Coordinates of C-alpha atoms in Angstrom, one line a residue:
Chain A
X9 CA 79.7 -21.1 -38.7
X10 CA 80.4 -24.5 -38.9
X11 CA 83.2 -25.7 -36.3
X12 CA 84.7 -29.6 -35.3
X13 CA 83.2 -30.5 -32.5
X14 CA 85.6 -30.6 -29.8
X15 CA 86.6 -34.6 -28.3
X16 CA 89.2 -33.3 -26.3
X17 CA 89.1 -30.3 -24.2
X18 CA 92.7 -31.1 -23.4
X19 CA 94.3 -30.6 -26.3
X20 CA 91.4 -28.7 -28.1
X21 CA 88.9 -26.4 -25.7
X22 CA 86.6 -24.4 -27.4
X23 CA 84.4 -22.4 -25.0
X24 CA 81.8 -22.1 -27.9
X25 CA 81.4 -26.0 -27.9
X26 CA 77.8 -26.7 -27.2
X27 CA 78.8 -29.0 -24.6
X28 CA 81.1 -26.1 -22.6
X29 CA 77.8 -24.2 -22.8
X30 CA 75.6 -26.4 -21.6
X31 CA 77.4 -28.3 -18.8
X32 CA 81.3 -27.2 -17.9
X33 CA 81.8 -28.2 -14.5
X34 CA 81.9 -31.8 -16.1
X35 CA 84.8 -31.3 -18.8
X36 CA 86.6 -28.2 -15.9
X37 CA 86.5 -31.4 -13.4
X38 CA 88.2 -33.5 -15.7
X39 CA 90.9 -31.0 -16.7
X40 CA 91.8 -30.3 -13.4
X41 CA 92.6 -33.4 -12.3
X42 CA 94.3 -34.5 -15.6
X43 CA 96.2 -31.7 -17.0
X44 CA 95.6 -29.3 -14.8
X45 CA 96.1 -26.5 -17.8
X46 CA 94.5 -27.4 -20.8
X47 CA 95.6 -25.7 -24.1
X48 CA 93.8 -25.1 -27.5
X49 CA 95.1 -24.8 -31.1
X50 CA 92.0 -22.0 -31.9
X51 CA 91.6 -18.7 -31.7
X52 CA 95.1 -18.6 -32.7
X53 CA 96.3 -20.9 -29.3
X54 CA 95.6 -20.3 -25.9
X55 CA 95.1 -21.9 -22.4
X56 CA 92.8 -22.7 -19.6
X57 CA 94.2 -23.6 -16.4
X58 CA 91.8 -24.8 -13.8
X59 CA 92.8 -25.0 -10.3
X60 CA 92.3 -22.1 -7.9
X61 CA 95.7 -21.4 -7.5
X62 CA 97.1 -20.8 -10.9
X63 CA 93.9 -18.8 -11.9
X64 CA 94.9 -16.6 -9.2
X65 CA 98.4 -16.2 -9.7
X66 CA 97.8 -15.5 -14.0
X67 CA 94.9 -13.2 -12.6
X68 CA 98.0 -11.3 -10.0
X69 CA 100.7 -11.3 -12.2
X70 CA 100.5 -8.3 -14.5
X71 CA 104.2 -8.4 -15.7
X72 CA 103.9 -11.3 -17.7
X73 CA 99.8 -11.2 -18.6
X74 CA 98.7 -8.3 -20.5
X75 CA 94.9 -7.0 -20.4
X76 CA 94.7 -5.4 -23.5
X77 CA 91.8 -7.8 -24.9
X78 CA 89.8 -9.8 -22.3
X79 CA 87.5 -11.4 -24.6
X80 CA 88.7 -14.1 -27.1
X81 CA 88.0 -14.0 -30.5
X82 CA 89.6 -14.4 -33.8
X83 CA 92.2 -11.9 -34.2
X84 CA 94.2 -10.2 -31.8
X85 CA 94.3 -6.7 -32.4
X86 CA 97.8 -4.7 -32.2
X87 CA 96.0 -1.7 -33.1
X88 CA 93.5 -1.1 -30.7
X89 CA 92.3 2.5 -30.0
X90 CA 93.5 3.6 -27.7
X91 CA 96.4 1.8 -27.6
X92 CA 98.4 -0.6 -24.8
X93 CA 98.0 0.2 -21.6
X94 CA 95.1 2.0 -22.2
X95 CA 93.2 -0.4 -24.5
X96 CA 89.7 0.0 -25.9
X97 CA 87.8 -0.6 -22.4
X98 CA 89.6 1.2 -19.8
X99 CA 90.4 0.1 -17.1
X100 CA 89.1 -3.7 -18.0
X101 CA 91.5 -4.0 -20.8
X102 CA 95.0 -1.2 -19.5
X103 CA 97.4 -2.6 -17.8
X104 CA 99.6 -0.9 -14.8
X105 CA 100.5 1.9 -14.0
X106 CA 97.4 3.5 -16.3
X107 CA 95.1 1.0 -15.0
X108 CA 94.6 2.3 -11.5
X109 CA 94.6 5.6 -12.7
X110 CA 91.8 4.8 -15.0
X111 CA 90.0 2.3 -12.5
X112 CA 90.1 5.4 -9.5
X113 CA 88.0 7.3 -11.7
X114 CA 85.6 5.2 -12.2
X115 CA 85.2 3.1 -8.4
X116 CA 83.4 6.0 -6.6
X117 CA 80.0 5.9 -8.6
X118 CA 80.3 1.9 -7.8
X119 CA 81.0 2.0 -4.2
X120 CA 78.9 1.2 -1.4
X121 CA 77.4 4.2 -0.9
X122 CA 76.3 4.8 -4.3
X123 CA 74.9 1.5 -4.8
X124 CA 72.8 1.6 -1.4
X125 CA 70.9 4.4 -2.8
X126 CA 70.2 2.5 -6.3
X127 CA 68.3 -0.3 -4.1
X128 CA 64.5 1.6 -4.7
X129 CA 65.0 1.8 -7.8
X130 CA 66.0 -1.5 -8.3
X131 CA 63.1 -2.3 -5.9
X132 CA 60.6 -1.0 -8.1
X133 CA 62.3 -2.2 -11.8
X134 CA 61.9 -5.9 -10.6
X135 CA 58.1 -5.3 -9.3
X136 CA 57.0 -3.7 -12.6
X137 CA 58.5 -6.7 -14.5
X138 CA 56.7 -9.3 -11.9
X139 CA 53.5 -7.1 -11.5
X140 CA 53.3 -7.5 -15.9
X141 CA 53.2 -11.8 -14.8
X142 CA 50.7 -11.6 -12.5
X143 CA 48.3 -14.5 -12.8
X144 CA 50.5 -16.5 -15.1
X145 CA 51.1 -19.9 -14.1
X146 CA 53.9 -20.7 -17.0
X147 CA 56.1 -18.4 -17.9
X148 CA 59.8 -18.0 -19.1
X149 CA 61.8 -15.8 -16.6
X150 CA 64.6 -14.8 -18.7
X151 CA 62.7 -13.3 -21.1
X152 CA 60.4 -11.9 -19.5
X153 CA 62.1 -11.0 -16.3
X154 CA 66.2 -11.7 -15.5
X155 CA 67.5 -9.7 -18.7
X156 CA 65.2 -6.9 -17.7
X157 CA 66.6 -5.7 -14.4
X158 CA 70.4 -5.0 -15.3
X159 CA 69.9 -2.9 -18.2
X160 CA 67.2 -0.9 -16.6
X161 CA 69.8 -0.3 -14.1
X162 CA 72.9 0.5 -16.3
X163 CA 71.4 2.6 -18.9
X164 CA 69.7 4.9 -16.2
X165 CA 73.3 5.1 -14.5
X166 CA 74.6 5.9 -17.9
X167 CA 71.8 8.4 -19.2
X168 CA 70.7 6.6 -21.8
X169 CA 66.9 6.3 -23.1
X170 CA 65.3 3.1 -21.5
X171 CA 63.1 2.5 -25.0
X172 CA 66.9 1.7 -26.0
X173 CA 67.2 -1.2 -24.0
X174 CA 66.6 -3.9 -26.8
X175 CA 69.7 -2.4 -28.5
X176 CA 71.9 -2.4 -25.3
X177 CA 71.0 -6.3 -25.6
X178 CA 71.8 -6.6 -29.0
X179 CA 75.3 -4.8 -28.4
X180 CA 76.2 -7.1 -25.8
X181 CA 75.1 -10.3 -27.6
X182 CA 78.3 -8.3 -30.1
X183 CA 80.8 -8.1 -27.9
X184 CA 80.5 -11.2 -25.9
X185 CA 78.4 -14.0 -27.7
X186 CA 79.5 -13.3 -31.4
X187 CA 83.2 -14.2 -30.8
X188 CA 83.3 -16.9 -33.4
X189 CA 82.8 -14.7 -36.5
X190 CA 85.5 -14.1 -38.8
X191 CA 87.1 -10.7 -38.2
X192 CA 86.1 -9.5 -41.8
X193 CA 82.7 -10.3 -41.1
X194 CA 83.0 -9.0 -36.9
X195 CA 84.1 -5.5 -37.3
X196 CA 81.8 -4.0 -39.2
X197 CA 78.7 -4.8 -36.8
X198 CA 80.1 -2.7 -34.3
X199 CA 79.4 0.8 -36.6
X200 CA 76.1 0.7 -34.9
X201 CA 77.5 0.2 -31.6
X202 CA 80.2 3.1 -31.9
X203 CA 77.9 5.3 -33.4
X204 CA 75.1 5.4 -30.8
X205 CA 77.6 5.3 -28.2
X206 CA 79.1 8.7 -29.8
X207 CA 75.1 10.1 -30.5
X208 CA 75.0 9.7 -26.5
X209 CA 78.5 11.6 -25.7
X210 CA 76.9 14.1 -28.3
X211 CA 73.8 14.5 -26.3
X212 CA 75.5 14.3 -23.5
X213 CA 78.0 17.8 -24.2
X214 CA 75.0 19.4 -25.3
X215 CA 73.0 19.0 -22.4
X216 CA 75.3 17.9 -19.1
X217 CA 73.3 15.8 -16.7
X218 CA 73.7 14.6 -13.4
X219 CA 74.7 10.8 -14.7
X220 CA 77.8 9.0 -15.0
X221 CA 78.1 10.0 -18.6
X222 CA 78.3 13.5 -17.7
X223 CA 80.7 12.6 -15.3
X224 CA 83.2 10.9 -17.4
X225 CA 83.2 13.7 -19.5
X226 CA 83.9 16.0 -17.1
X227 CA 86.6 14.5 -15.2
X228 CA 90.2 14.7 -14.7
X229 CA 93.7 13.2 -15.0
X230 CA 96.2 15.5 -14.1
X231 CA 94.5 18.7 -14.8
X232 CA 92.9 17.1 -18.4
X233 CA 89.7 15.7 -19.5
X234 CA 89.5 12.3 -20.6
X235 CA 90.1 11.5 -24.1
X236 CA 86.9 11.3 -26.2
X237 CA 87.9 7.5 -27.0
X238 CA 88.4 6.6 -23.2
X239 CA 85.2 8.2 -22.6
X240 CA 83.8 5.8 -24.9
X241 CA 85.6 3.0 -23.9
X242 CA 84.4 3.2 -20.1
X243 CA 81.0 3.5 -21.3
X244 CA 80.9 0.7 -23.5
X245 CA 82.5 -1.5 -20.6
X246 CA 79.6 -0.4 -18.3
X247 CA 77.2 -0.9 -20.6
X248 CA 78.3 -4.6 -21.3
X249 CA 80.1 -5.9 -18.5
X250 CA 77.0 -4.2 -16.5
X251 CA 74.6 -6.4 -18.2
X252 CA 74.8 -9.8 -19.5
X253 CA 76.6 -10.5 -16.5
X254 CA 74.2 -9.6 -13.3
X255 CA 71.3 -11.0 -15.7
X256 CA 73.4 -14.0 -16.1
X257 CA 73.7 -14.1 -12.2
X258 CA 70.0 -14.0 -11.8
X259 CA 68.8 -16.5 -14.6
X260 CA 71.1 -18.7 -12.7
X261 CA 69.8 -18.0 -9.2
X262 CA 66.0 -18.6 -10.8
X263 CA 67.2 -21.7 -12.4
X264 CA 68.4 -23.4 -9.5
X265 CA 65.2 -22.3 -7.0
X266 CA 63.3 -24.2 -10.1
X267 CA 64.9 -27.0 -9.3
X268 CA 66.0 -27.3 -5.4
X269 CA 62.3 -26.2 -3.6
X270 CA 64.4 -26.5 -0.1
X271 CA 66.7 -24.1 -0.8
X272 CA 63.4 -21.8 -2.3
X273 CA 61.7 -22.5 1.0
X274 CA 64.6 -21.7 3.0
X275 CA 64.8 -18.0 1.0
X276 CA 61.3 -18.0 1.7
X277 CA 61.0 -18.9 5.3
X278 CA 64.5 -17.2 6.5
X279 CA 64.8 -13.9 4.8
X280 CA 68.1 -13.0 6.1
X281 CA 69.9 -16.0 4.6
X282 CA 69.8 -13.8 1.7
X283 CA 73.1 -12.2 1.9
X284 CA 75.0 -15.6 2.7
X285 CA 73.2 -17.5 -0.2
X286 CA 73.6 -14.8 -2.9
X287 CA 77.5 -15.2 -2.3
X288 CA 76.9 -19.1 -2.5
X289 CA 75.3 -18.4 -5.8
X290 CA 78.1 -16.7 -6.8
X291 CA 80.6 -19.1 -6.4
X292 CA 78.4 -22.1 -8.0
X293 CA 77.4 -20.2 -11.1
X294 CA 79.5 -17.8 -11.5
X295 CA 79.2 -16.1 -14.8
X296 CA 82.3 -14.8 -15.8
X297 CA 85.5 -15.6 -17.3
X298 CA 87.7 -12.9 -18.8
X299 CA 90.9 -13.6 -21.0
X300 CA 94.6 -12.2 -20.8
X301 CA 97.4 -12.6 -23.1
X302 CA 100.5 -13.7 -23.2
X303 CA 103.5 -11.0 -23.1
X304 CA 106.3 -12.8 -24.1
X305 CA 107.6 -16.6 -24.4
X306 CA 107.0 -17.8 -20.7
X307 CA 107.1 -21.1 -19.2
X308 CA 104.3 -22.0 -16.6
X309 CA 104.1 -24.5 -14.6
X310 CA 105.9 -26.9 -17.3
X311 CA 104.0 -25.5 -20.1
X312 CA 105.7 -23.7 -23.2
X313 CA 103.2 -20.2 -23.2
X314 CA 104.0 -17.9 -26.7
X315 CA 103.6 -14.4 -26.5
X316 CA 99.9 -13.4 -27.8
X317 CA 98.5 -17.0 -26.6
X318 CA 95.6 -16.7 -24.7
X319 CA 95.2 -17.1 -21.0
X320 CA 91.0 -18.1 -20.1
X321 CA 90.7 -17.2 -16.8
X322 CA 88.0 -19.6 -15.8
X323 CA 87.2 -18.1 -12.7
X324 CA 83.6 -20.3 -12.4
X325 CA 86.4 -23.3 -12.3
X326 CA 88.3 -21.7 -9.7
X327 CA 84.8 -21.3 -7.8
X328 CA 84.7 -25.3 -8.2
X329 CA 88.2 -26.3 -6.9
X330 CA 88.2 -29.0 -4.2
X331 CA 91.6 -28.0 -2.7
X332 CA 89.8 -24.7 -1.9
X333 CA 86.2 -25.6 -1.2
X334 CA 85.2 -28.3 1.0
X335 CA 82.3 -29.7 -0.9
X336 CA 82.7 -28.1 -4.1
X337 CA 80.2 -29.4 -6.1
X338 CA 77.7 -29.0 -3.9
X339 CA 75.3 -25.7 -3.5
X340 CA 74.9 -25.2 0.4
X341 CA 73.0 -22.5 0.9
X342 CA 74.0 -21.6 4.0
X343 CA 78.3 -21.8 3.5
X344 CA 79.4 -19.8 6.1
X345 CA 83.2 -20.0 4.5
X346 CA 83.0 -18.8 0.6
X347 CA 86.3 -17.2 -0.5
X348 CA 84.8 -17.1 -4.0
X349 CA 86.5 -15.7 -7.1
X350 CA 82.9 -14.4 -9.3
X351 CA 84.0 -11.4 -9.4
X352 CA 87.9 -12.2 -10.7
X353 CA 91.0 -11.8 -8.2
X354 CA 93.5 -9.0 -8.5
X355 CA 93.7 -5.7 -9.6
X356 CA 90.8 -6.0 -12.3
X357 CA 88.2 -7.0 -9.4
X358 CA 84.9 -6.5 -10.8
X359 CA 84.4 -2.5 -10.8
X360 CA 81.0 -3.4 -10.2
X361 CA 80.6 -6.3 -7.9
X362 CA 78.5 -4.1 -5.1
X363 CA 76.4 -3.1 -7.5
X364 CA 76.0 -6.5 -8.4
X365 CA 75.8 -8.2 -5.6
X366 CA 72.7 -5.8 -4.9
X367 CA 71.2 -6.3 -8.3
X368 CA 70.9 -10.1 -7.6
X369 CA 69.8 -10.1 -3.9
X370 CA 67.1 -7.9 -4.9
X371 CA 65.9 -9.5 -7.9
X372 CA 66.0 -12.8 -6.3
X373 CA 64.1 -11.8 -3.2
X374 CA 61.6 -9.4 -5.2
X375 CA 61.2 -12.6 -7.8
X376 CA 60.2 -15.4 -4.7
X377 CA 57.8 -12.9 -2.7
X378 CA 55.9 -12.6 -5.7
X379 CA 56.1 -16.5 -6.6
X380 CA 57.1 -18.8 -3.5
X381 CA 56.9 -21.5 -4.8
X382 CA 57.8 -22.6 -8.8
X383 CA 59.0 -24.7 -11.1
X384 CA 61.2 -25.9 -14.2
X385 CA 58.7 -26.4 -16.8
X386 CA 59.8 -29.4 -18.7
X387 CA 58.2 -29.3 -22.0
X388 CA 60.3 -26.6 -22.6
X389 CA 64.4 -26.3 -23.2
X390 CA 66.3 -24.4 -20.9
X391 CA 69.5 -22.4 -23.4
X392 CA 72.3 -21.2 -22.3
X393 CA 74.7 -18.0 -23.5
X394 CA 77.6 -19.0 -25.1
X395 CA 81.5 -17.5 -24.5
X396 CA 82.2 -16.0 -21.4
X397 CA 79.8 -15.1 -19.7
X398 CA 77.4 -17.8 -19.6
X399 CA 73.8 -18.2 -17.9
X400 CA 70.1 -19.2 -18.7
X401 CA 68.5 -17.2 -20.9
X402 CA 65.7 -19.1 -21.2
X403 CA 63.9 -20.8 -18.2
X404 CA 60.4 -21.8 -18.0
X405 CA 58.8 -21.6 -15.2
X406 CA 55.7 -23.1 -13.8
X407 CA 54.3 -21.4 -10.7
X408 CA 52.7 -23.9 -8.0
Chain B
X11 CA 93.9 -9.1 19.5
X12 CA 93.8 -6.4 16.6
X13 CA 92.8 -6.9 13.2
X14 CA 94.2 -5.4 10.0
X15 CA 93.7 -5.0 6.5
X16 CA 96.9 -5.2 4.2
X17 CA 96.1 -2.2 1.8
X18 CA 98.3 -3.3 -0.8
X19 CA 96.2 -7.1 -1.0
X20 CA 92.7 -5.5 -0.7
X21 CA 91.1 -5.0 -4.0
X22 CA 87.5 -4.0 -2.8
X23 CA 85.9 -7.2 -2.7
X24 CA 83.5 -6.1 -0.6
X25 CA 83.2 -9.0 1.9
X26 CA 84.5 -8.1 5.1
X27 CA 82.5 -5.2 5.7
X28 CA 79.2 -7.1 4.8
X29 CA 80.3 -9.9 6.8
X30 CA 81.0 -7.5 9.8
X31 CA 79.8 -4.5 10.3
X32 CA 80.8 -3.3 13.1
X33 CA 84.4 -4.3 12.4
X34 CA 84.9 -3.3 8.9
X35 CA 83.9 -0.1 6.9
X36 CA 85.2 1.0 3.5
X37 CA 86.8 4.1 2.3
X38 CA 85.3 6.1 -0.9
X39 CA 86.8 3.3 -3.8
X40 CA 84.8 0.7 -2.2
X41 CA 87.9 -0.5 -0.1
X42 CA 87.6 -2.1 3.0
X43 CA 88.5 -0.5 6.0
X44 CA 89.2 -1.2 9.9
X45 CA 86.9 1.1 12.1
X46 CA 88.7 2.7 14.9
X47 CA 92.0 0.9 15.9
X48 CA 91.3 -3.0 15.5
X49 CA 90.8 -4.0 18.7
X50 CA 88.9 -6.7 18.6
X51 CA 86.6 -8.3 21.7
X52 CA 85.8 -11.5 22.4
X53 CA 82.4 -10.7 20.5
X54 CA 83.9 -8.9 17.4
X55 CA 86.7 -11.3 17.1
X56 CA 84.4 -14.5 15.9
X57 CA 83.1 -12.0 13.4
X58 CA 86.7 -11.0 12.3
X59 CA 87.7 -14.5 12.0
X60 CA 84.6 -14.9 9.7
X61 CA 85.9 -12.2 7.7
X62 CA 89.4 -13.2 7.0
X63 CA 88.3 -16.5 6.2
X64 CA 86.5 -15.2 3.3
X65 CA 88.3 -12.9 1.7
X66 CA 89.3 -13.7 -1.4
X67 CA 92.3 -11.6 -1.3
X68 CA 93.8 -12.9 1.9
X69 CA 94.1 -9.4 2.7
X70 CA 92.8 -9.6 6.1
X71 CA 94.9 -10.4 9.0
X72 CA 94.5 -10.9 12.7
X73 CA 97.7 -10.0 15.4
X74 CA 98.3 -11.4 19.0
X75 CA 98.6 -8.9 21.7
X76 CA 102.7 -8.3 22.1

């Protein structure tokens, strides 16, 4: 779809504009030291404040922000099933009290404990991927590694067939990269979606299994099951938010080894560095902004907010805020101080953030024992996801 | 000197009790926790420090002897 190009991100942001995607920190810079809350005439109006602080108060005030759709796109729907607070993603899109109903259910199968015990398998995911590129000297490690790992990961959590995985892909790239679409033309492509996700419920009462399908099925809120639709919506959040965001993560890691060999020999040379330097990582590329909407007529901080507007919550800008982080535009590998917002502040913390967190410092430290040393092949483009959660998805490589 | 985690402020972040070990555990929603009482020594406190300074929540918080 053709749009303007944006020439102001002040008065006009578009987080679809090619030049969002390919470099933000530029244009979020800019913002925050001239607006600080830029605002937008599309999508039906919104906003995008950029400092630390106001991300985190829009991101802890649940009175006057509403969840019910965290992705921006072209209509905003009053008649999501299930409806408000509930929302068509629990708990990502309910609001209190259901959300922490909702989000209890779900936390144990992400906690610690679980996610220890994942680590193998993780293990051995990232060494079949590397073990297919042995001897290859170029390669392009988004394709043919970082969008392998989380979906290998999610769709065994969820029960689902692995030989499904280029689906799961194609779901996501819905949800998340094919905002701009007209709703007439939007809704109908997510038949498919809802219809293997119901296939898998189907499968999934017929023949219980020890997964977390099985267990959303079978749980409880006050003595009754969940409703088919929340069942559905929980998976579908897995299954998306679980992906393009931890391969997002990893592209980005990969990327910036490419580029900065002393922070690869570092990994290298001083293994447990890992733990520090995944959560600086984290802060400099975080992938992930989510959206809220206005509840009613506000004003904040001197700006006139209508109810419905959107709210981006650009917590990669937050990440980048020099009133929080000495040195903010600059990776340091070793930042013993990192109160980094990647996996959003508040009560919609990232369900999955330990799982995660794993996910990358695995994938990054399975990827540079098999190749020490690489990198950024330059006769060939690196590209970039588009909308909200953005990372490489192509990067070539060339191994040294 | 005793350290504390403000329930209400924690959200499960997950830093405190990778950051420190020995200090910090977390309860079965992936919430941190303070093991045993808080007390902290002059070894644990640095650690502690290191915590609260990076969680994002500002949920951790450290108290003076009365």
């Amino acid at each position: 779809m053709h749009k303007e190009p944006v020439t102001d991100f002040a008065t006009d942001w578009d987080h679809t504009d090619p030049q969002w995607v390919n470099n933000p920190y530029p244009i979020w810079d800019d913002l925050r030291e001239r607006c600080p809350v830029a605002h937008t005439e599309r999508y039906g109006g919104g906003w995008f404040p950029t400092t630390h602080e106001m991300i985190a108060e829009i991101a802890n005030d649940t009175e006057h922000f509403t969840s019910r759709q965290v992705v921006i796109v072209h209509n905003k729907n009053p008649e999501l099933m299930p409806p408000a607070p509930i929302g068509g993603a629990p708990p990502i899109t309910s609001d209190p009290p259901f959300h922490q109903i909702a989000r209890r259910l779900i936390l144990p199968a992400f906690a610690p404990g679980p996610v220890r015990a994942l680590e193998d398998q993780v293990r051995a995911l990232c060494a079949k991927h590397l073990d297919a590129l042995t001897g290859e000297t170029r390669f392009d490690a988004g394709a043919r590694f970082a969008r392998y790992i989380s979906p290998g990961v999610i769709s065994r959590m969820l029960g689902f067939p692995e030989a499904d995985e280029d689906q799961f892909r194609d779901f996501v790239h819905l949800v998340l990269d094919l905002i701009d679409l007209p709703t007439e033309e939007r809704i109908p492509l997510f038949a498919p979606m809802t219809d293997y996700f119901d296939q898998q419920i189907a499968d999934h009462v017929a023949h219980p299994r020890d997964d977390f399908t099985s267990y959303l099925l079978n749980v409880e809120i006050d003595g009754q099951k969940l409703s088919p639709e929340h069942v559905r919506g929980t998976m579908v959040l897995t299954l998306v938010a679980g992906i393009d965001t931890t391969w997002s993560a990893i592209g980005s890691a990969i990327w910036h080894l490419a580029q900065h060999p002393e922070d690869l020999a570092r990994l290298v040379n001083e293994p447990d560095l890992m733990p520090v330097a995944v959560e600086e990582f984290l802060r400099f590329y975080a992938p992930v902004t989510m959206a809220r909407l206005v509840k009613e007529d506000m004003e904040f901080h001197g700006h006139d907010f209508k109810a419905n507007d959107w709210v981006l919550l650009g917590f990669p800008a937050a990440n980048r805020d020099p009133a929080v982080f000495k040195d903010a535009d600059q990776f340091i590998i070793d930042r013993a101080i990192n109160r980094h917002a990647a996996f959003g502040l508040g009560i919609h913390r990232c369900a999955g953030s330990n799982l995660a967190r794993m996910e990358l410092r695995v994938a990054i430290e399975e990827f540079i024992a098999r190749f020490p040393r690489f990198t950024l092949d330059e006769d060939e483009p690196v590209t970039w996801a588009p909308g909200q959660v953005r990372g490489p998805r192509a990067i070539p490589l060339r191994v040294l | 000197m005793k350290v504390v985690i403000d329930a209400d402020l924690c959200q499960g972040q997950g830093r405190c009790f990778s950051i420190a070990p020995n200090v910090f555990g977390f309860d079965d929603l992936g919430n941190g926790v303070v093991l045993g009482d808080g007390t902290l020594t002059s070894e644990t406190l640095k650690l502690a420090q290191l915590a609260m300074a990076n969680c994002p929540e500002h949920a951790i918080f450290i108290e003076d002897d009365e």
